[in-house]
Coordinates of C-alpha atoms (C1' of nucleotides) in Angstrom, one line a residue:
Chain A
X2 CA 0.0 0.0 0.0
X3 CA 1.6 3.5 -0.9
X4 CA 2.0 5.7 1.5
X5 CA -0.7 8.5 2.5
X6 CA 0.8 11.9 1.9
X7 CA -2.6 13.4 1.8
X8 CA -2.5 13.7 5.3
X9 CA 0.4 15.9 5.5
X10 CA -0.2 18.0 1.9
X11 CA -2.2 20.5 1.2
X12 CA -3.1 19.6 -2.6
X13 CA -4.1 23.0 -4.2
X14 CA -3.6 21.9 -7.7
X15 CA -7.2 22.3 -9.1
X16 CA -8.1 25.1 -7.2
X17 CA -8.8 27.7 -9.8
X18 CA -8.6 25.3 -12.8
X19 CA -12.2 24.6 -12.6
X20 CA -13.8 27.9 -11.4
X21 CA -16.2 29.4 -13.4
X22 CA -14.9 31.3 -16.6
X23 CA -15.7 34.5 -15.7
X24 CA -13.9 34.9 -11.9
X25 CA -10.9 32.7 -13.7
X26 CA -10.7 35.6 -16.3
X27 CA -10.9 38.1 -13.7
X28 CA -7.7 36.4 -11.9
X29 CA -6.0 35.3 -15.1
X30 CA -6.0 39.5 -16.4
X31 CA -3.9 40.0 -12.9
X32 CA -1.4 37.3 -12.5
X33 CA 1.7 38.8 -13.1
X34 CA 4.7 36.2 -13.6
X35 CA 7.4 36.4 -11.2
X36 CA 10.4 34.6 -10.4
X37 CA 12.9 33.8 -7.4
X38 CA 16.4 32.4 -7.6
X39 CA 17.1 29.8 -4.9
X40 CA 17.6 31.6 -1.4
X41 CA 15.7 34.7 -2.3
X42 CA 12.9 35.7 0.3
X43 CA 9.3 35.9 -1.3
X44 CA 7.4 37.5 1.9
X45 CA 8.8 37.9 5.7
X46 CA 7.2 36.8 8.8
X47 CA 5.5 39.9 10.2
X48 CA 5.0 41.6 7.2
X49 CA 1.4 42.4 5.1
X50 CA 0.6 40.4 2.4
X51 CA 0.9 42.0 -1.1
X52 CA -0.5 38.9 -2.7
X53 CA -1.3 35.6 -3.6
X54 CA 1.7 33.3 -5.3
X55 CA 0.4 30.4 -7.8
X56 CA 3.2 28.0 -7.6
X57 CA 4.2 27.5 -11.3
X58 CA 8.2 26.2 -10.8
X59 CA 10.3 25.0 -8.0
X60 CA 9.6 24.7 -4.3
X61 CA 9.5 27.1 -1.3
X62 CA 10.0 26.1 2.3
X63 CA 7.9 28.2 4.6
X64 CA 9.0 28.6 8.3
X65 CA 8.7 30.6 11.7
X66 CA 12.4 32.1 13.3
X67 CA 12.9 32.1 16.5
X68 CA 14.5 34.4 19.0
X69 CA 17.9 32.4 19.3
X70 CA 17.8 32.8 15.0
X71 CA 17.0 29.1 15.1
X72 CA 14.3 28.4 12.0
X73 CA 11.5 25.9 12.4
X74 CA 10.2 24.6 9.0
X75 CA 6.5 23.8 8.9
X76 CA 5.8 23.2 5.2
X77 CA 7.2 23.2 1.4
X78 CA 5.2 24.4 -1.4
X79 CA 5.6 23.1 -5.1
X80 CA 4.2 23.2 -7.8
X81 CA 0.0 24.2 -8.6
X82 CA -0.2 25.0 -4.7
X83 CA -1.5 28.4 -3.8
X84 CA 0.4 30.4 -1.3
X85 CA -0.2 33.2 0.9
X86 CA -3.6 34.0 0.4
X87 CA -5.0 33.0 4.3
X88 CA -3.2 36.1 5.5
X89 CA -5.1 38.0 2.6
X90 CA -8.5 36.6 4.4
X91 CA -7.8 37.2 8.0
X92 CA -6.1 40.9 7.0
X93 CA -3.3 39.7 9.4
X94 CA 0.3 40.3 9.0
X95 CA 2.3 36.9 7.8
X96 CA 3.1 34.4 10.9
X97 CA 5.7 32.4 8.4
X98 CA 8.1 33.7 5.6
X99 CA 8.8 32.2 2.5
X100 CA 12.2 31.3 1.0
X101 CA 12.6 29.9 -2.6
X102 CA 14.5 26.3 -2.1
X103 CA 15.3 26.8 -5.9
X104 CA 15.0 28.7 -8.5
X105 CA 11.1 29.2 -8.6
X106 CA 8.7 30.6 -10.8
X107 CA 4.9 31.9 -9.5
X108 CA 1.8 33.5 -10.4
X109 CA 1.5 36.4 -8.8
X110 CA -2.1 38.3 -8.0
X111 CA -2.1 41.3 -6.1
X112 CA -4.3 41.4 -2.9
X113 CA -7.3 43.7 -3.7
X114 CA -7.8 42.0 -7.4
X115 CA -7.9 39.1 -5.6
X116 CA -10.0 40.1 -2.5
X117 CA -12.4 41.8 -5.0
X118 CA -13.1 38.6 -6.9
X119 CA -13.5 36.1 -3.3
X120 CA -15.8 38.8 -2.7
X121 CA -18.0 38.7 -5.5
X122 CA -17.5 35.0 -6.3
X123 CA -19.4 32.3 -3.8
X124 CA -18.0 29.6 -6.1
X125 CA -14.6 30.8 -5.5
X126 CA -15.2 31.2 -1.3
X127 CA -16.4 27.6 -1.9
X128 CA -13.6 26.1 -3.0
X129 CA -11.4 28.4 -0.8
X130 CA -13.0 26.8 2.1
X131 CA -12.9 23.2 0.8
X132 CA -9.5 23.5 0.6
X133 CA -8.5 25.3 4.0
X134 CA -10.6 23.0 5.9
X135 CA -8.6 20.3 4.0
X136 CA -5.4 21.7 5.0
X137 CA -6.9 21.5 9.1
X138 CA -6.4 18.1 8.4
X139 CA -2.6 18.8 7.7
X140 CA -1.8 20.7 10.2
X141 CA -3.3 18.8 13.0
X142 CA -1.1 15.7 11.9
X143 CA 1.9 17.9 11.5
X144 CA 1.2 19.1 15.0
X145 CA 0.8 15.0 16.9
X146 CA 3.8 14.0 14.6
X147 CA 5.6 16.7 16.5
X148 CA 5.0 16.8 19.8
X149 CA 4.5 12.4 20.1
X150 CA 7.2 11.3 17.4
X151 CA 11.0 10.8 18.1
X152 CA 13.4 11.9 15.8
X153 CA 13.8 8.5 13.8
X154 CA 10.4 8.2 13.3
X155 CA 9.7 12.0 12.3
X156 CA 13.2 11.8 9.6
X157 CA 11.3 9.0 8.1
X158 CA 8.3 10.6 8.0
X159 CA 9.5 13.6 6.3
X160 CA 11.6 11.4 4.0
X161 CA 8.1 9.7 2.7
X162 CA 6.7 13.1 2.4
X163 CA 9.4 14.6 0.2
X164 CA 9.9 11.8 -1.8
X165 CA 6.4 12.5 -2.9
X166 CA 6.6 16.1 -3.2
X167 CA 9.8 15.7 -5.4
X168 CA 8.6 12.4 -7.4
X169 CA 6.8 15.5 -10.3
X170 CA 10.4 16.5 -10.7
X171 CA 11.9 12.7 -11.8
X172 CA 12.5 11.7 -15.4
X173 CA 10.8 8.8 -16.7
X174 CA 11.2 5.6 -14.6
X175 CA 13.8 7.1 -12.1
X176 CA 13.2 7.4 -8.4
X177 CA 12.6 11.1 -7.2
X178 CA 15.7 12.8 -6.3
X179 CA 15.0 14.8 -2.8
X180 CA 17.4 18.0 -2.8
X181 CA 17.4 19.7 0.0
X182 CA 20.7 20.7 2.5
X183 CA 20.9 19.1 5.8
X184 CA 20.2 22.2 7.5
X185 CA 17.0 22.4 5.9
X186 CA 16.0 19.2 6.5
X187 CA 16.8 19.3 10.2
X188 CA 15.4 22.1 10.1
X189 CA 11.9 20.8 8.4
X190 CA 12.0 17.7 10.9
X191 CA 12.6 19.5 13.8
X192 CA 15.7 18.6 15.0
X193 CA 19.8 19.3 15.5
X194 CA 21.2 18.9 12.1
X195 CA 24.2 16.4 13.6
X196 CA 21.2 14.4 14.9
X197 CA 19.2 14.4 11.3
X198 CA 22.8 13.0 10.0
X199 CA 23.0 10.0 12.2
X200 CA 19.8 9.4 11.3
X201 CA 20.7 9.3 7.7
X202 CA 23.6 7.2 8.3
X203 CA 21.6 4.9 9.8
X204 CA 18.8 4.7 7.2
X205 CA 21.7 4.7 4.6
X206 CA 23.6 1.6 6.2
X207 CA 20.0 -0.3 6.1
X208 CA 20.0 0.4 2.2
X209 CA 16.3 2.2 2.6
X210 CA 18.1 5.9 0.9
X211 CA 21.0 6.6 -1.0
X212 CA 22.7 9.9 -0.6
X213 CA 25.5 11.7 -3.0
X214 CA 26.8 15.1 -2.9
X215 CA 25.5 17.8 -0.6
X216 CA 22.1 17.2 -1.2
X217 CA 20.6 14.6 -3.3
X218 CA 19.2 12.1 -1.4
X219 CA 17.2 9.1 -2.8
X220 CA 14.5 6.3 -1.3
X221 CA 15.6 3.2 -2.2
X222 CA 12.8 1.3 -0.1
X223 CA 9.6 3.1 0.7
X224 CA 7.9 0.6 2.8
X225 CA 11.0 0.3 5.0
X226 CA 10.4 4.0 6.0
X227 CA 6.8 3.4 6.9
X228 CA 7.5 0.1 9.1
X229 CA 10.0 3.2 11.1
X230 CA 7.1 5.7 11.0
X231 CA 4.2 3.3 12.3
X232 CA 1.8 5.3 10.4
X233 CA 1.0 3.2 7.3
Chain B
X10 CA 2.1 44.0 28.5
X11 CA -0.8 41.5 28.6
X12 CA 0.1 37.9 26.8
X13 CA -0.9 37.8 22.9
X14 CA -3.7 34.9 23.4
X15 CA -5.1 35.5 20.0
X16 CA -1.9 33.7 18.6
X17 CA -3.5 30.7 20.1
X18 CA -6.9 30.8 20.7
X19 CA -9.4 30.9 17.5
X20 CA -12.1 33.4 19.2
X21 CA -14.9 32.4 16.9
X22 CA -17.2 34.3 19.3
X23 CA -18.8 36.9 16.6
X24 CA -19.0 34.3 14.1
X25 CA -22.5 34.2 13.6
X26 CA -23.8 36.7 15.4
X27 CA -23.3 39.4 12.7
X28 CA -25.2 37.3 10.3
X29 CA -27.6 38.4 8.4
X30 CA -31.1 38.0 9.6
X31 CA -32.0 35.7 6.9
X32 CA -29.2 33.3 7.4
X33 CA -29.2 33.8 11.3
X34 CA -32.9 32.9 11.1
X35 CA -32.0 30.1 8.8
X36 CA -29.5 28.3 11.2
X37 CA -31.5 29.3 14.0
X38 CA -33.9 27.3 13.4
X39 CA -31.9 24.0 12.8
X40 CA -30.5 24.3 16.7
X41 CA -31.0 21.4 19.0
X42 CA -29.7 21.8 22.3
X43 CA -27.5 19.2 23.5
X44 CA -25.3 18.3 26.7
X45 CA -22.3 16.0 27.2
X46 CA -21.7 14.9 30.5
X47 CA -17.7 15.4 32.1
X48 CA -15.9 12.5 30.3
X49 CA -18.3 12.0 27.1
X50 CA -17.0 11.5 23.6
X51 CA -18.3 14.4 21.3
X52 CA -17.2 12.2 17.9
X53 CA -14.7 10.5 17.3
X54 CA -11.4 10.3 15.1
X55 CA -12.3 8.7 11.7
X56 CA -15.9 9.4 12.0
X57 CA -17.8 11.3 9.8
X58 CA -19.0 14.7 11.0
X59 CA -23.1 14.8 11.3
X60 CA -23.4 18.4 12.2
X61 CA -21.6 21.2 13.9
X62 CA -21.4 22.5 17.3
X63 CA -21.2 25.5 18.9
X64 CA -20.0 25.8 22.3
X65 CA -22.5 27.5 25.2
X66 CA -21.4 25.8 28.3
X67 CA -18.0 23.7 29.4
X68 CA -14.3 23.4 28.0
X69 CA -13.9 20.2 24.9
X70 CA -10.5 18.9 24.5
X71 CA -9.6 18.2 20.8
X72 CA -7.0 15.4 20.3
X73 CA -4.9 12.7 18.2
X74 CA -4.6 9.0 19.2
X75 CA -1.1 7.2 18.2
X76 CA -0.7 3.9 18.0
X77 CA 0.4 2.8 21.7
X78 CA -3.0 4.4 22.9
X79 CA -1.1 8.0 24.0
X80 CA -3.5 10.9 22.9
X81 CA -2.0 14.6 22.0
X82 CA -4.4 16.8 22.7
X83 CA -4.5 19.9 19.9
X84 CA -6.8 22.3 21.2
X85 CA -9.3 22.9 23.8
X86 CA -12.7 24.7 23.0
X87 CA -14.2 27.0 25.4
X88 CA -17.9 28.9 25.4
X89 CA -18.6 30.9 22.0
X90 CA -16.1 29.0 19.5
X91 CA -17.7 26.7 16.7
X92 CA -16.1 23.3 16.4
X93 CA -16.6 20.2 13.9
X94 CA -17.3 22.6 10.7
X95 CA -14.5 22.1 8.8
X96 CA -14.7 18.3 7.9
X97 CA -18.1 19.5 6.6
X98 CA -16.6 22.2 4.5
X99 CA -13.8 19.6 3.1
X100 CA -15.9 16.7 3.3
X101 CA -13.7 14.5 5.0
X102 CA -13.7 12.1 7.9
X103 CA -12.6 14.0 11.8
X104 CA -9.0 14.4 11.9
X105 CA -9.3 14.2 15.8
X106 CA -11.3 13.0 18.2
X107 CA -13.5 15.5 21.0
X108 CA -14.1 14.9 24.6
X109 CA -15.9 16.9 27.5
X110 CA -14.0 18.0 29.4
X111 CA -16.3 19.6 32.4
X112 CA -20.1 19.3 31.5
X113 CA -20.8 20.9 28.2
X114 CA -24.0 22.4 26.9
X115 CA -23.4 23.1 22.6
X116 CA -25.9 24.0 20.0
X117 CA -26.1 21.4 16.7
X118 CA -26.6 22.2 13.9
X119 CA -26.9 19.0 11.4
X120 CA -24.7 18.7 8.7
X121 CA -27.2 19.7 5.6
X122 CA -28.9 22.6 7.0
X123 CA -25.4 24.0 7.9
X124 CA -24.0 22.6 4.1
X125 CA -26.7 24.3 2.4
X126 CA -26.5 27.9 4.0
X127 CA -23.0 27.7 3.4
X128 CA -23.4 27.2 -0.1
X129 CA -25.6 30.2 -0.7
X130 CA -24.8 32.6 1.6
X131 CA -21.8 34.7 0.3
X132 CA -21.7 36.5 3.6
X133 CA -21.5 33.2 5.8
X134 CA -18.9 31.3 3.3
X135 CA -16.7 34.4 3.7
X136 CA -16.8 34.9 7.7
X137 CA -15.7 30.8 7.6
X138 CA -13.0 31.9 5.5
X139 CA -11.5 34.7 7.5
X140 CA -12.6 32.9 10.6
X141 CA -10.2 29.8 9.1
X142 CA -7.8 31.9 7.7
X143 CA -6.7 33.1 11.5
X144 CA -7.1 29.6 12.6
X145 CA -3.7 28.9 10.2
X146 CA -1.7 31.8 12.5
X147 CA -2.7 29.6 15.3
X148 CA -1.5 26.2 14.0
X149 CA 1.8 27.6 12.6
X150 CA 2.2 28.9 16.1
X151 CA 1.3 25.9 17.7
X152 CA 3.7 23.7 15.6
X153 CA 6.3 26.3 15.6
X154 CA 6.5 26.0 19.6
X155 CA 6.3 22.0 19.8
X156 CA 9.1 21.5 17.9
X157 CA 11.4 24.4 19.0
X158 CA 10.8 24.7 22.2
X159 CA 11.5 22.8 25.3
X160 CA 9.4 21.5 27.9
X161 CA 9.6 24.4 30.3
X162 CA 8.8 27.2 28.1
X163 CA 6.0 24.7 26.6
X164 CA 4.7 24.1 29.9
X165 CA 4.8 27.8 30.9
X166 CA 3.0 28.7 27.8
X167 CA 0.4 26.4 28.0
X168 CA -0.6 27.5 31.1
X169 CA -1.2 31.3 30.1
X170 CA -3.0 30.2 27.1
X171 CA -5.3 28.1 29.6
X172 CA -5.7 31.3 31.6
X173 CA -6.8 33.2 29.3
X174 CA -9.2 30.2 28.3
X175 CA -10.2 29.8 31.8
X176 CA -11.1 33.7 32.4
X177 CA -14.1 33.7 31.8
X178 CA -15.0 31.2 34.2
X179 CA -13.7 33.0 37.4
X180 CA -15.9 35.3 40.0
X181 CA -15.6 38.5 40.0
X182 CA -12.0 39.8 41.5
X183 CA -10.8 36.2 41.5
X184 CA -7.8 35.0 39.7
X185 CA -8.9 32.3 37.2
X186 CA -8.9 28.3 38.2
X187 CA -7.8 26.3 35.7
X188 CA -9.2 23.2 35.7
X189 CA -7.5 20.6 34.3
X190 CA -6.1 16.5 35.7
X191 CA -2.4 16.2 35.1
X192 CA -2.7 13.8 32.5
X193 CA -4.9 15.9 30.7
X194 CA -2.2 18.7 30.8
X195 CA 0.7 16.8 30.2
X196 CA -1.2 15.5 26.8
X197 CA -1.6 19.4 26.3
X198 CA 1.9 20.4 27.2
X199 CA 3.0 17.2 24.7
X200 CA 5.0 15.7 27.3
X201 CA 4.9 12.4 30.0
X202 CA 2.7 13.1 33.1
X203 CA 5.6 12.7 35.6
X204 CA 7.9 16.0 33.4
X205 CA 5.0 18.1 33.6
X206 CA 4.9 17.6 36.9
X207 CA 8.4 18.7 38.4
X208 CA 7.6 21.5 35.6
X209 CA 5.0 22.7 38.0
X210 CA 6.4 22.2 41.7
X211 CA 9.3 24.1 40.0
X212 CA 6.7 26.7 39.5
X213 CA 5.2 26.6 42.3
X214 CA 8.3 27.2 44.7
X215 CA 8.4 29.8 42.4
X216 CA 5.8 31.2 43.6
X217 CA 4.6 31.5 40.1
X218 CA 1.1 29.3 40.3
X219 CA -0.7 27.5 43.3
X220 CA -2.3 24.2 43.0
X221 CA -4.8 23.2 45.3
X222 CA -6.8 19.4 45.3
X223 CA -6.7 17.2 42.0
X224 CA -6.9 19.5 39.4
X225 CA -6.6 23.5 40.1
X226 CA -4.1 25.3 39.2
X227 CA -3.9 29.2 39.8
X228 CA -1.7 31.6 37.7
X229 CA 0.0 34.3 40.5
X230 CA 2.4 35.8 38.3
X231 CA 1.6 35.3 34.4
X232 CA 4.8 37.8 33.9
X233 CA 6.7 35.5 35.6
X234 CA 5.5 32.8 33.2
X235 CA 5.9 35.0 30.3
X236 CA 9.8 35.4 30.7
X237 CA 10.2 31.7 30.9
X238 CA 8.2 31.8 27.5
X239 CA 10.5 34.6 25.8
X240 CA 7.9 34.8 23.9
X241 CA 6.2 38.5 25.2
Chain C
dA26 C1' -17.1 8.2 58.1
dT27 C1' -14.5 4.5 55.9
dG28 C1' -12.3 1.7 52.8
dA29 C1' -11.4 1.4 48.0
dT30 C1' -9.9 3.5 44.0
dT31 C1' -8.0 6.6 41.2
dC32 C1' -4.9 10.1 40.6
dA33 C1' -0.7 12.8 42.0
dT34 C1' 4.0 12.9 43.4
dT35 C1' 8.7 11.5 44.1
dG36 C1' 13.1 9.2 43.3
dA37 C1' 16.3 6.4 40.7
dC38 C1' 17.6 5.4 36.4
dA39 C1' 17.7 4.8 31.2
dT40 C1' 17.2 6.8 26.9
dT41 C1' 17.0 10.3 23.7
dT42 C1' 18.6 14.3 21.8
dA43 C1' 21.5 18.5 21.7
dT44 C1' 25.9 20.7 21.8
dC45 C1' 30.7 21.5 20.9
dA46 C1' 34.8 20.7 18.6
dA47 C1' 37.5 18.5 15.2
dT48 C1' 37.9 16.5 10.7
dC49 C1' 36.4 15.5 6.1
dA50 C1' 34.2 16.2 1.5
dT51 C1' 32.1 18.7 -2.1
dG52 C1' 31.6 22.4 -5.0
dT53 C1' 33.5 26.9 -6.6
dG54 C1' 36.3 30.0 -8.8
dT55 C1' 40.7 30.6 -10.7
Chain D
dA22 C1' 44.2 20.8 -11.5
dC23 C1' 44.4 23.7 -7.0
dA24 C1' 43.2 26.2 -3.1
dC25 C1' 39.3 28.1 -0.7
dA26 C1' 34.9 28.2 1.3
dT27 C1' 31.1 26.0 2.6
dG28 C1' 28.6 22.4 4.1
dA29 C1' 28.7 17.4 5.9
dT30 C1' 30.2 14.0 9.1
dT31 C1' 32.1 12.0 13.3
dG32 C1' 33.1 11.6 18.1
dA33 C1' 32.8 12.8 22.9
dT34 C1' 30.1 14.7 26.2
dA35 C1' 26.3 17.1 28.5
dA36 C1' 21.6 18.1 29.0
dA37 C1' 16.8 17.1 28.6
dT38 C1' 13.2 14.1 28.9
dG39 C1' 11.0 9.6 29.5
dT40 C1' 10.2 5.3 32.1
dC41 C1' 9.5 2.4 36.0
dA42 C1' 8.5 1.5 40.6
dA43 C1' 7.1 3.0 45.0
dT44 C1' 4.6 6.1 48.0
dG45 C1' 1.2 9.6 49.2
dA46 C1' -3.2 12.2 48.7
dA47 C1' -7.7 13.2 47.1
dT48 C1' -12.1 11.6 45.7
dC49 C1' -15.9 8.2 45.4
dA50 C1' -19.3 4.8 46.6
dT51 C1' -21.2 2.7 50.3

DNA sequence: ATGATTCATTGACATTTATCAATCATGTGT
DNA sequence: ACACATGATTGATAAATGTCAATGAATCAT
């Protein structure tokens, strides 16, 4: 049985794909393309939202900083996921900030077209609110994997969950390639990134991933991963 | 400076109070009154949501099961707040599971009558959606600070968040009781009963909080608390 | 009021995870 | 190909947290 990322993705893709053609128009005229080399910050943590981002290219790890400058990662958008546009709703400043992991290309709408249009449009508040209460489902596992998993079991977990997120990106036939640095990765688990390396090791050693470089790290044996993580 | 509760706390209180007469009158209407007794199971984890509820009377604790039979508890629902909506809205089984936690009175409302004033009334489908949209603040917060932070600061923090839940509870002049078993606030806290614990005689010699019988526990000095949060 | 039962507390100890320092490997620019 | 800079890895150790077992205190049913 393949493993369930739906509990721990959000899943935006069809979003606006099947919205009426009149409110899709009305978005389509103000998407503006932008783009983001790897590193570059899209929207900081405290700020007010400018707009919503339509993830066309790449990925983008979202995360909160603490006072000690230490970063906690709580999610990674790619491609057809919608970002940004909650803080739009609640007219709150951002509680994350966004940081392309590579070179990324988005959609870009500015606030007010797009506030105008949710608005107007109850299809579009429809589906708005089909998929937030979707991604409630998300957070609240995020939140028990946290606070009841250890470390092994959370590294494996977040190994099963990337290798989905990334598997878009493989060519034909090939396992998907995760590429992301340790730091990140500690970082996205939860953990020291010495830790997150042991952790590796051992997984490595047990042929269940193959690493190279600085950061390509490959799955070799799925189900191994989800005996570790308990959850399948 | 008076701690930022709103960071995690959903204060759905005005939801549908501003409502429209039409749509208030609608819902109205579809109200039953019901009560769960201390201890009661609301619904259940897996189950699919009949209706929604929203809370008049009592606290509800909202929280995962794992697979050794430990519970993490992800939020507690006081008077005023709506709970059990979203499945609805997303059409999907409860994430989590919700248990009385004193005796609660709520108002139902079954699952079509609520679907299908959703799914005309513009002005309901966007209060949901701004009313959901803060709801992701508090969930980044809440995962933010179980996987950064460390038992003590979690432990402090919990207990000004239950404070301020427990406010409104208290006599006039009174400091607010908090009202909770130690096992209920360990599986809060995200920690084993017997940590939390030396968490709170430390506190206590402190002269931070007094604890009197089974399960009261009295803020003195929320300041006090606060510092050990850093996060004021 | 009394014994039974459940829950809270304490202590000793084991385990997990973080931290610090040193070394190694990879990728970059020349 | 070479040296530099950055990130990855390893080892030793400390700190945080969990577990188990024993004891004490509050509540409940009679």
């Amino acid at each position: 049985m393949s493993f369930y990322i739906d509990k721990f993705h959000f899943n935006t893709d069809s979003l606006l794909d099947g919205l009426p053609k009149k409110e899709f128009r009305e978005l389509k005229v103000n998407m503006i393309r932008r783009e983001f080399k790897t590193g570059k910050s899209i929207f900081k943590e405290k700020s007010y939202p400018t707009g919503i981002y339509i993830m066309r290219k790449g990925k983008v790890k979202i995360f909160k900083t603490n006072k000690e400058g230490g970063q906690q990662i709580v999610y990674i958008y790619c491609k057809g996921e919608i970002m940004g546009y909650r803080s739009i709703l609640s007219n709150e400043p951002h509680p994350v900030s966004a940081v392309a992991l590579e070179n990324v290309v988005v959609s870009f709408i500015p606030r007010e077209k797009f506030l105008s249009t949710v608005s107007h449009s109850l299809d579009l508040s429809n589906r708005l609110l089909r998929n937030m209460a979707h991604e409630f489902t998300v957070w609240t596992n995020t939140i028990s994997v946290f606070a009841m998993y250890p470390v092994r079991e959370r590294v494996a977990l977040s190994l099963l969950v990337l290798n989905e997120k990334y598997r878009r990106n493989r060519y034909k036939n090939k396992l998907p390639v995760i590429s992301i640095s340790r730091d990140d990765l500690a970082q996205y688990v939860g953990t020291a990134k010495e830790t997150l390396i042991r952790m590796l090791q051992d997984f490595k050693q047990r042929k269940m991933i193959r690493t190279s470089g600085r950061k390509k790290i490959v799955v070799l044996k799925p189900s191994e991963l989800e005996k570790i993580t308990k959850l399948y």
